[in-house]
Amino acid sequence: MAGLCNIDEAIHLLQSGQVVGLPTETVYGLGANALDTTAVAKVYEAKNRPSFDPLIVHVADLDGVRNIAELIPDAESLLLAFSPGPITVVLNKKPNVPDLVTSGHPTVAVRIPAHPMMLQVLKQSGLYIAAPSANPFGFTSPTTAQHVLAQLGERIGGVLDGGPCKVGLESTIVDFTGESPKVLRLGGMDVDQLELVLGKLPVQTSSSTPHAPGMLSAHYNPGAKIVLHDSTDKALNAAKASNHTAVLLFGPVDDARYEHQYTLSTGKSYSEAAQNLFALLRELGTKYPEIHVVRLPEEGLGRAINDRLVRAAATR
Ligand code: TXA
Ligand code: MG
């Protein structure tokens, strides 16, 4: 069973070809040296992830991006505006990136994460780190080091503990390899913000998109059945009608009408809801067989949270 490690130990493990749980501002990643095919293979194996689902490569700065990808001006503008941060760009890859990282695609997904410990690992080691979210394939993404240990502790070299993730949703993915940029995954960076730099951005997150094979419709399984509702009343009625069922609401309601009632954000803020989402689903998934969740308004991060909820609801 692996344990927590410090920055130097994490770097040593990565340099010797092992996989390590690493903190980012979005979710914890399961990292390996992106240029070492044997190490990357261990990432797929530990997660039980199909090798047709490509990985994101994490780099320290724009030079890192240029060393593995063809950086075009629009993508550079976006990275200059929002990196380090919860944004991933898909670009044409350079030959040094192994096919296993990109699942044979001529493109690579790259991101500069905003977590100070992760940035230190990248800078101090000089490595490019391929890292998917550190959960077994199809399950809820981890937002603490303890989540990583609980699900993957037997299969990895260690976990660098960087505390709870501040964003809580995976990065927003923008593809620059088509005729014009498009969003492949809604995530921790609000699309409205990106549009300030790039103009109107189409969102194309369907599971049928060959370019984003990881956008599978069933994902984020927390171990309970998730049922989505469009109002608090409907969710409460459905929960009360069945036995020992939780209700998960966006904000607080004045009167606690039901004893198994939980809230994503006491201040009714999207960023707080995003921060709490995966940890709360995980916790409720261990306590209840069924969770009735109220959809958030389709605006800002509410869209990305709804996207995760729809996928979680499709898992069973
Ligand atoms: O916030 C994040 O992005 C986290 C942290 C750890 O950085 N990582 C993450 O990785 O969410 P993962 O593997 O769970 O999701 C990566 C997504 C998948 O949907 C995958 O299909 C897509 O990125 N992807 C990777 N390479 C791609 C490429 N070349 N073209 C299109 N999509 C790609
Ligand atoms: Mg994932």
Short mmCIF file of C-alpha atoms and ligand atoms in Angstrom, two decimals:
data_model
loop_
_atom_site.label_atom_id
_atom_site.label_comp_id
_atom_site.label_asym_id
_atom_site.label_seq_id
_atom_site.Cartn_x
_atom_site.Cartn_y
_atom_site.Cartn_z
CA MET A 1 0.00 0.00 0.00
CA ALA A 2 1.43 3.36 -1.06
CA GLY A 3 1.46 6.35 1.28
CA LEU A 4 1.84 10.10 1.17
CA CYS A 5 5.16 11.43 -0.13
CA ASN A 6 6.89 14.81 -0.33
CA ILE A 7 7.97 16.71 -3.45
CA ASP A 8 11.47 15.21 -3.65
CA GLU A 9 10.11 11.68 -3.21
CA ALA A 10 7.43 12.30 -5.84
CA ILE A 11 10.09 13.47 -8.31
CA HIS A 12 12.29 10.48 -7.54
CA LEU A 13 9.38 8.08 -8.10
CA LEU A 14 8.49 9.79 -11.41
CA GLN A 15 12.10 9.75 -12.59
CA SER A 16 12.34 6.03 -11.85
CA GLY A 17 9.32 5.28 -14.03
CA GLN A 18 6.64 4.95 -11.35
CA VAL A 19 3.16 6.45 -11.22
CA VAL A 20 2.32 9.01 -8.53
CA GLY A 21 -0.84 10.76 -7.35
CA LEU A 22 -0.34 14.51 -7.83
CA PRO A 23 -2.39 17.52 -6.70
CA THR A 24 -3.70 20.03 -9.22
CA GLU A 25 -6.16 22.88 -8.74
CA THR A 26 -8.88 20.88 -10.57
CA VAL A 27 -8.66 17.25 -9.38
CA TYR A 28 -5.80 14.92 -8.40
CA GLY A 29 -3.95 13.41 -11.33
CA LEU A 30 -2.21 10.06 -11.69
CA GLY A 31 1.11 11.15 -13.15
CA ALA A 32 3.95 9.51 -15.07
CA ASN A 33 6.86 10.74 -17.19
CA ALA A 34 5.09 11.45 -20.49
CA LEU A 35 8.14 10.59 -22.59
CA ASP A 36 8.61 7.15 -20.95
CA THR A 37 6.24 4.71 -22.66
CA THR A 38 6.64 2.03 -20.00
CA ALA A 39 5.71 4.48 -17.26
CA VAL A 40 2.71 5.74 -19.26
CA ALA A 41 1.52 2.15 -19.75
CA LYS A 42 1.43 1.83 -15.95
CA VAL A 43 -1.01 4.75 -15.76
CA TYR A 44 -3.51 2.98 -18.05
CA GLU A 45 -3.01 -0.24 -16.12
CA ALA A 46 -3.45 1.29 -12.66
CA LYS A 47 -6.66 3.05 -13.73
CA ASN A 48 -7.96 0.17 -15.81
CA ARG A 49 -8.34 2.77 -18.54
CA PRO A 50 -8.81 1.71 -22.16
CA SER A 51 -5.79 2.75 -24.22
CA PHE A 52 -8.02 4.48 -26.81
CA ASP A 53 -8.60 7.28 -24.28
CA PRO A 54 -5.67 9.74 -24.56
CA LEU A 55 -3.98 11.52 -21.63
CA ILE A 56 -3.36 15.20 -20.85
CA VAL A 57 0.30 16.22 -20.64
CA HIS A 58 1.13 18.70 -17.86
CA VAL A 59 3.95 21.20 -18.40
CA ALA A 60 5.39 24.07 -16.34
CA ASP A 61 5.16 26.91 -18.86
CA LEU A 62 4.69 27.98 -22.50
CA ASP A 63 8.13 26.69 -23.45
CA GLY A 64 7.00 23.30 -22.19
CA VAL A 65 3.94 23.53 -24.45
CA ARG A 66 6.16 24.42 -27.43
CA ASN A 67 8.48 21.49 -26.75
CA ILE A 68 5.74 18.89 -27.23
CA ALA A 69 3.18 20.64 -29.47
CA GLU A 70 2.77 23.10 -32.36
CA LEU A 71 1.60 26.18 -30.47
CA ILE A 72 -0.61 28.35 -32.70
CA PRO A 73 -1.41 32.04 -31.94
CA ASP A 74 -5.03 31.56 -30.76
CA ALA A 75 -4.00 28.86 -28.31
CA GLU A 76 -1.09 30.96 -27.11
CA SER A 77 -3.45 33.90 -26.44
CA LEU A 78 -5.73 31.64 -24.42
CA LEU A 79 -2.85 30.19 -22.38
CA LEU A 80 -1.38 33.66 -21.78
CA ALA A 81 -4.75 34.80 -20.44
CA PHE A 82 -5.64 31.80 -18.27
CA SER A 83 -2.59 29.67 -17.49
CA PRO A 84 -1.58 28.38 -15.07
CA GLY A 85 -5.24 27.44 -14.65
CA PRO A 86 -8.04 24.95 -15.35
CA ILE A 87 -7.71 24.99 -19.13
CA THR A 88 -6.37 22.34 -21.53
CA VAL A 89 -5.54 22.98 -25.19
CA VAL A 90 -5.48 20.31 -27.90
CA LEU A 91 -2.77 20.99 -30.49
CA ASN A 92 -0.89 19.06 -33.16
CA LYS A 93 1.77 17.04 -31.39
CA LYS A 94 5.52 16.97 -31.90
CA PRO A 95 7.23 13.64 -32.67
CA ASN A 96 8.73 13.25 -29.16
CA VAL A 97 5.29 12.53 -27.64
CA PRO A 98 4.69 8.74 -27.57
CA ASP A 99 1.63 7.38 -29.40
CA LEU A 100 0.47 5.74 -26.17
CA VAL A 101 -0.04 9.19 -24.59
CA THR A 102 -2.23 10.40 -27.47
CA SER A 103 -3.83 7.02 -28.27
CA GLY A 104 -2.32 7.26 -31.72
CA HIS A 105 -3.91 10.66 -32.50
CA PRO A 106 -1.69 13.24 -34.23
CA THR A 107 -2.80 15.71 -31.54
CA VAL A 108 -1.88 16.17 -27.88
CA ALA A 109 -3.80 17.71 -24.97
CA VAL A 110 -1.58 20.04 -22.90
CA ARG A 111 -2.13 22.01 -19.74
CA ILE A 112 -0.26 24.21 -17.25
CA PRO A 113 -1.81 23.41 -13.85
CA ALA A 114 -2.15 26.11 -11.17
CA HIS A 115 -1.27 24.09 -8.06
CA PRO A 116 2.02 25.40 -6.56
CA MET A 117 3.26 21.92 -5.51
CA MET A 118 2.51 20.44 -8.93
CA LEU A 119 4.27 23.37 -10.60
CA GLN A 120 7.28 22.79 -8.37
CA VAL A 121 7.37 19.11 -9.35
CA LEU A 122 7.27 20.09 -13.04
CA LYS A 123 9.91 22.83 -12.73
CA GLN A 124 12.31 20.99 -10.42
CA SER A 125 12.18 17.71 -12.37
CA GLY A 126 12.06 19.18 -15.87
CA LEU A 127 9.62 16.37 -16.72
CA TYR A 128 6.46 16.54 -18.83
CA ILE A 129 3.85 14.65 -16.86
CA ALA A 130 1.04 12.67 -18.46
CA ALA A 131 -1.80 12.54 -15.93
CA PRO A 132 -5.43 11.56 -16.15
CA SER A 133 -7.64 12.05 -13.11
CA ALA A 134 -6.49 9.66 -10.36
CA ASN A 135 -9.61 7.48 -10.15
CA PRO A 136 -10.30 4.00 -11.47
CA PHE A 137 -11.84 4.29 -14.96
CA GLY A 138 -15.52 5.33 -14.83
CA PHE A 139 -15.52 6.48 -11.19
CA THR A 140 -15.73 9.87 -9.46
CA SER A 141 -12.61 12.05 -9.76
CA PRO A 142 -10.54 12.55 -6.56
CA THR A 143 -10.29 15.96 -4.91
CA THR A 144 -8.12 14.92 -1.93
CA ALA A 145 -4.99 12.78 -1.50
CA GLN A 146 -7.06 10.44 0.69
CA HIS A 147 -9.50 9.80 -2.18
CA VAL A 148 -6.54 8.70 -4.32
CA LEU A 149 -5.13 6.38 -1.67
CA ALA A 150 -8.54 4.84 -0.97
CA GLN A 151 -9.10 3.83 -4.59
CA LEU A 152 -5.62 3.37 -6.07
CA GLY A 153 -3.28 3.01 -3.06
CA GLU A 154 -2.42 -0.59 -3.94
CA ARG A 155 -1.47 0.25 -7.52
CA ILE A 156 0.75 3.35 -7.34
CA GLY A 157 4.10 4.54 -5.93
CA GLY A 158 2.73 7.29 -3.65
CA VAL A 159 0.62 10.44 -3.42
CA LEU A 160 1.80 14.00 -2.99
CA ASP A 161 -0.67 15.65 -0.59
CA GLY A 162 -1.54 19.17 -1.76
CA GLY A 163 -4.75 19.51 0.25
CA PRO A 164 -8.28 19.64 -1.15
CA CYS A 165 -8.53 20.85 -4.78
CA LYS A 166 -9.66 24.47 -5.07
CA VAL A 167 -11.58 24.16 -8.36
CA GLY A 168 -12.99 20.65 -8.00
CA LEU A 169 -13.95 20.09 -11.67
CA GLU A 170 -11.56 18.91 -14.39
CA SER A 171 -10.11 21.45 -16.81
CA THR A 172 -12.08 22.89 -19.70
CA ILE A 173 -10.70 21.41 -22.95
CA VAL A 174 -10.41 23.55 -26.10
CA ASP A 175 -9.46 21.92 -29.40
CA PHE A 176 -7.37 24.06 -31.77
CA THR A 177 -6.74 21.40 -34.40
CA GLY A 178 -9.92 21.96 -36.44
CA GLU A 179 -10.88 24.85 -38.69
CA SER A 180 -11.83 26.96 -35.68
CA PRO A 181 -11.48 26.39 -31.92
CA LYS A 182 -14.16 24.43 -30.10
CA VAL A 183 -14.80 23.25 -26.55
CA LEU A 184 -14.54 19.45 -26.14
CA ARG A 185 -15.20 19.33 -22.39
CA LEU A 186 -16.91 21.82 -20.07
CA GLY A 187 -14.88 22.23 -16.90
CA GLY A 188 -13.36 24.44 -14.24
CA MET A 189 -12.93 27.45 -16.54
CA ASP A 190 -16.17 29.10 -17.55
CA VAL A 191 -16.64 29.19 -21.35
CA ASP A 192 -17.88 32.81 -21.14
CA GLN A 193 -14.38 33.78 -19.93
CA LEU A 194 -12.70 31.97 -22.82
CA GLU A 195 -15.01 33.73 -25.29
CA LEU A 196 -13.64 37.09 -24.13
CA VAL A 197 -10.37 36.04 -25.79
CA LEU A 198 -11.50 33.82 -28.66
CA GLY A 199 -14.99 35.07 -29.56
CA LYS A 200 -17.96 32.70 -29.80
CA LEU A 201 -16.86 29.12 -29.03
CA PRO A 202 -18.95 26.12 -30.08
CA VAL A 203 -19.30 23.43 -27.42
CA GLN A 204 -19.10 19.93 -28.81
CA THR A 205 -19.00 17.48 -25.94
CA SER A 206 -21.04 14.60 -27.33
CA SER A 207 -19.70 11.11 -26.69
CA SER A 208 -19.79 10.47 -30.43
CA THR A 209 -16.93 12.91 -31.10
CA PRO A 210 -14.00 10.78 -32.25
CA HIS A 211 -11.57 13.45 -31.06
CA ALA A 212 -12.61 13.14 -27.42
CA PRO A 213 -12.92 9.43 -26.83
CA GLY A 214 -12.75 10.08 -23.08
CA MET A 215 -16.00 11.98 -23.13
CA LEU A 216 -17.90 8.78 -22.51
CA SER A 217 -21.49 9.32 -21.53
CA ALA A 218 -21.28 7.10 -18.41
CA HIS A 219 -18.64 8.39 -16.01
CA TYR A 220 -18.16 9.62 -12.42
CA ASN A 221 -19.93 6.64 -10.82
CA PRO A 222 -20.07 7.36 -7.05
CA GLY A 223 -21.40 3.91 -6.13
CA ALA A 224 -25.03 5.06 -5.79
CA LYS A 225 -27.81 5.51 -8.31
CA ILE A 226 -28.08 9.20 -9.27
CA VAL A 227 -31.45 10.60 -10.34
CA LEU A 228 -31.66 14.15 -11.72
CA HIS A 229 -34.57 16.54 -11.17
CA ASP A 230 -35.34 20.04 -12.38
CA SER A 231 -36.84 21.34 -9.13
CA THR A 232 -36.30 20.99 -5.39
CA ASP A 233 -39.91 19.91 -4.85
CA LYS A 234 -39.64 17.09 -7.38
CA ALA A 235 -36.39 15.84 -5.84
CA LEU A 236 -37.79 15.94 -2.30
CA ASN A 237 -41.00 14.17 -3.31
CA ALA A 238 -39.10 11.43 -5.12
CA ALA A 239 -36.72 10.96 -2.20
CA LYS A 240 -39.48 10.83 0.41
CA ALA A 241 -41.30 8.20 -1.66
CA SER A 242 -38.39 5.75 -1.41
CA ASN A 243 -36.56 4.42 1.59
CA HIS A 244 -33.29 5.93 2.93
CA THR A 245 -32.53 8.15 -0.03
CA ALA A 246 -30.48 11.36 -0.11
CA VAL A 247 -31.37 14.68 -1.70
CA LEU A 248 -28.61 16.93 -2.99
CA LEU A 249 -29.51 20.59 -3.57
CA PHE A 250 -27.54 23.53 -4.99
CA GLY A 251 -28.16 26.00 -2.15
CA PRO A 252 -29.79 25.83 1.27
CA VAL A 253 -33.56 25.85 1.69
CA ASP A 254 -35.00 27.78 4.65
CA ASP A 255 -36.81 24.88 6.25
CA ALA A 256 -35.03 21.51 6.32
CA ARG A 257 -37.94 19.54 4.96
CA TYR A 258 -36.24 16.19 4.79
CA GLU A 259 -33.73 14.62 7.12
CA HIS A 260 -31.36 13.29 4.42
CA GLN A 261 -30.97 16.66 2.72
CA TYR A 262 -27.54 17.95 1.63
CA THR A 263 -26.35 21.09 -0.09
CA LEU A 264 -23.53 21.74 -2.58
CA SER A 265 -22.99 25.33 -1.51
CA THR A 266 -24.25 27.13 1.58
CA GLY A 267 -23.64 30.47 -0.15
CA LYS A 268 -25.27 29.23 -3.40
CA SER A 269 -22.07 29.91 -5.36
CA TYR A 270 -21.12 27.90 -8.44
CA SER A 271 -17.44 27.75 -7.52
CA GLU A 272 -18.20 26.44 -4.01
CA ALA A 273 -20.60 23.88 -5.51
CA ALA A 274 -17.88 22.75 -7.96
CA GLN A 275 -15.37 22.46 -5.14
CA ASN A 276 -17.70 20.22 -3.10
CA LEU A 277 -19.33 18.20 -5.89
CA PHE A 278 -17.11 15.11 -6.21
CA ALA A 279 -16.29 14.76 -2.49
CA LEU A 280 -19.97 15.01 -1.60
CA LEU A 281 -21.05 12.49 -4.25
CA ARG A 282 -18.35 10.13 -3.00
CA GLU A 283 -19.46 10.51 0.64
CA LEU A 284 -23.17 10.14 -0.13
CA GLY A 285 -22.37 7.17 -2.39
CA THR A 286 -21.06 5.26 0.63
CA LYS A 287 -24.12 6.09 2.77
CA TYR A 288 -27.08 5.85 0.40
CA PRO A 289 -28.09 3.56 -2.46
CA GLU A 290 -29.84 6.42 -4.26
CA ILE A 291 -29.24 10.19 -4.51
CA HIS A 292 -31.80 12.62 -5.94
CA VAL A 293 -30.01 15.67 -7.29
CA VAL A 294 -31.44 18.99 -8.43
CA ARG A 295 -29.91 20.37 -11.64
CA LEU A 296 -28.16 23.73 -11.37
CA PRO A 297 -29.07 26.66 -13.61
CA GLU A 298 -27.41 26.24 -17.05
CA GLU A 299 -25.01 29.16 -16.68
CA GLY A 300 -21.33 29.59 -15.83
CA LEU A 301 -19.88 26.64 -13.92
CA GLY A 302 -23.44 25.39 -13.44
CA ARG A 303 -23.22 23.99 -16.99
CA ALA A 304 -20.07 22.02 -16.22
CA ILE A 305 -21.52 20.71 -12.95
CA ASN A 306 -24.70 19.59 -14.77
CA ASP A 307 -22.50 17.85 -17.38
CA ARG A 308 -20.85 15.78 -14.61
CA LEU A 309 -24.22 15.02 -12.98
CA VAL A 310 -25.72 13.79 -16.27
CA ARG A 311 -22.74 11.47 -16.79
CA ALA A 312 -22.88 10.24 -13.18
CA ALA A 313 -26.61 9.53 -13.61
CA ALA A 314 -25.83 7.45 -16.72
CA THR A 315 -23.56 5.02 -14.87
CA ARG A 316 -26.20 2.65 -13.53
O1 TXA B 1 -8.23 18.89 -14.88
C1 TXA B 1 -7.84 17.97 -15.59
O2 TXA B 1 -7.86 18.05 -16.83
C2 TXA B 1 -7.36 16.69 -14.90
C3 TXA B 1 -6.09 17.05 -14.11
C4 TXA B 1 -5.45 15.84 -13.49
O3 TXA B 1 -5.20 17.72 -14.93
N1 TXA B 1 -7.10 15.65 -15.83
C5 TXA B 1 -8.11 14.97 -16.46
O4 TXA B 1 -7.67 13.92 -17.25
O5 TXA B 1 -9.28 15.23 -16.32
P1 TXA B 1 -8.65 12.78 -17.81
O6 TXA B 1 -7.75 11.79 -18.43
O7 TXA B 1 -9.54 12.32 -16.75
O8 TXA B 1 -9.42 13.49 -18.94
C6 TXA B 1 -8.72 13.89 -20.10
C7 TXA B 1 -9.66 14.16 -21.23
C8 TXA B 1 -10.27 12.88 -21.76
O9 TXA B 1 -11.64 13.12 -21.99
C9 TXA B 1 -9.52 12.67 -23.08
O10 TXA B 1 -10.27 11.99 -24.02
C10 TXA B 1 -9.24 14.09 -23.49
O11 TXA B 1 -8.90 14.71 -22.29
N2 TXA B 1 -8.09 14.14 -24.39
C11 TXA B 1 -6.81 13.82 -24.12
N3 TXA B 1 -6.04 13.94 -25.22
C12 TXA B 1 -6.84 14.38 -26.20
C13 TXA B 1 -6.65 14.70 -27.58
N4 TXA B 1 -5.45 14.58 -28.16
N5 TXA B 1 -7.72 15.12 -28.28
C14 TXA B 1 -8.93 15.24 -27.70
N6 TXA B 1 -9.18 14.95 -26.40
C15 TXA B 1 -8.15 14.52 -25.67
MG MG B 2 -11.11 11.49 -15.68
#
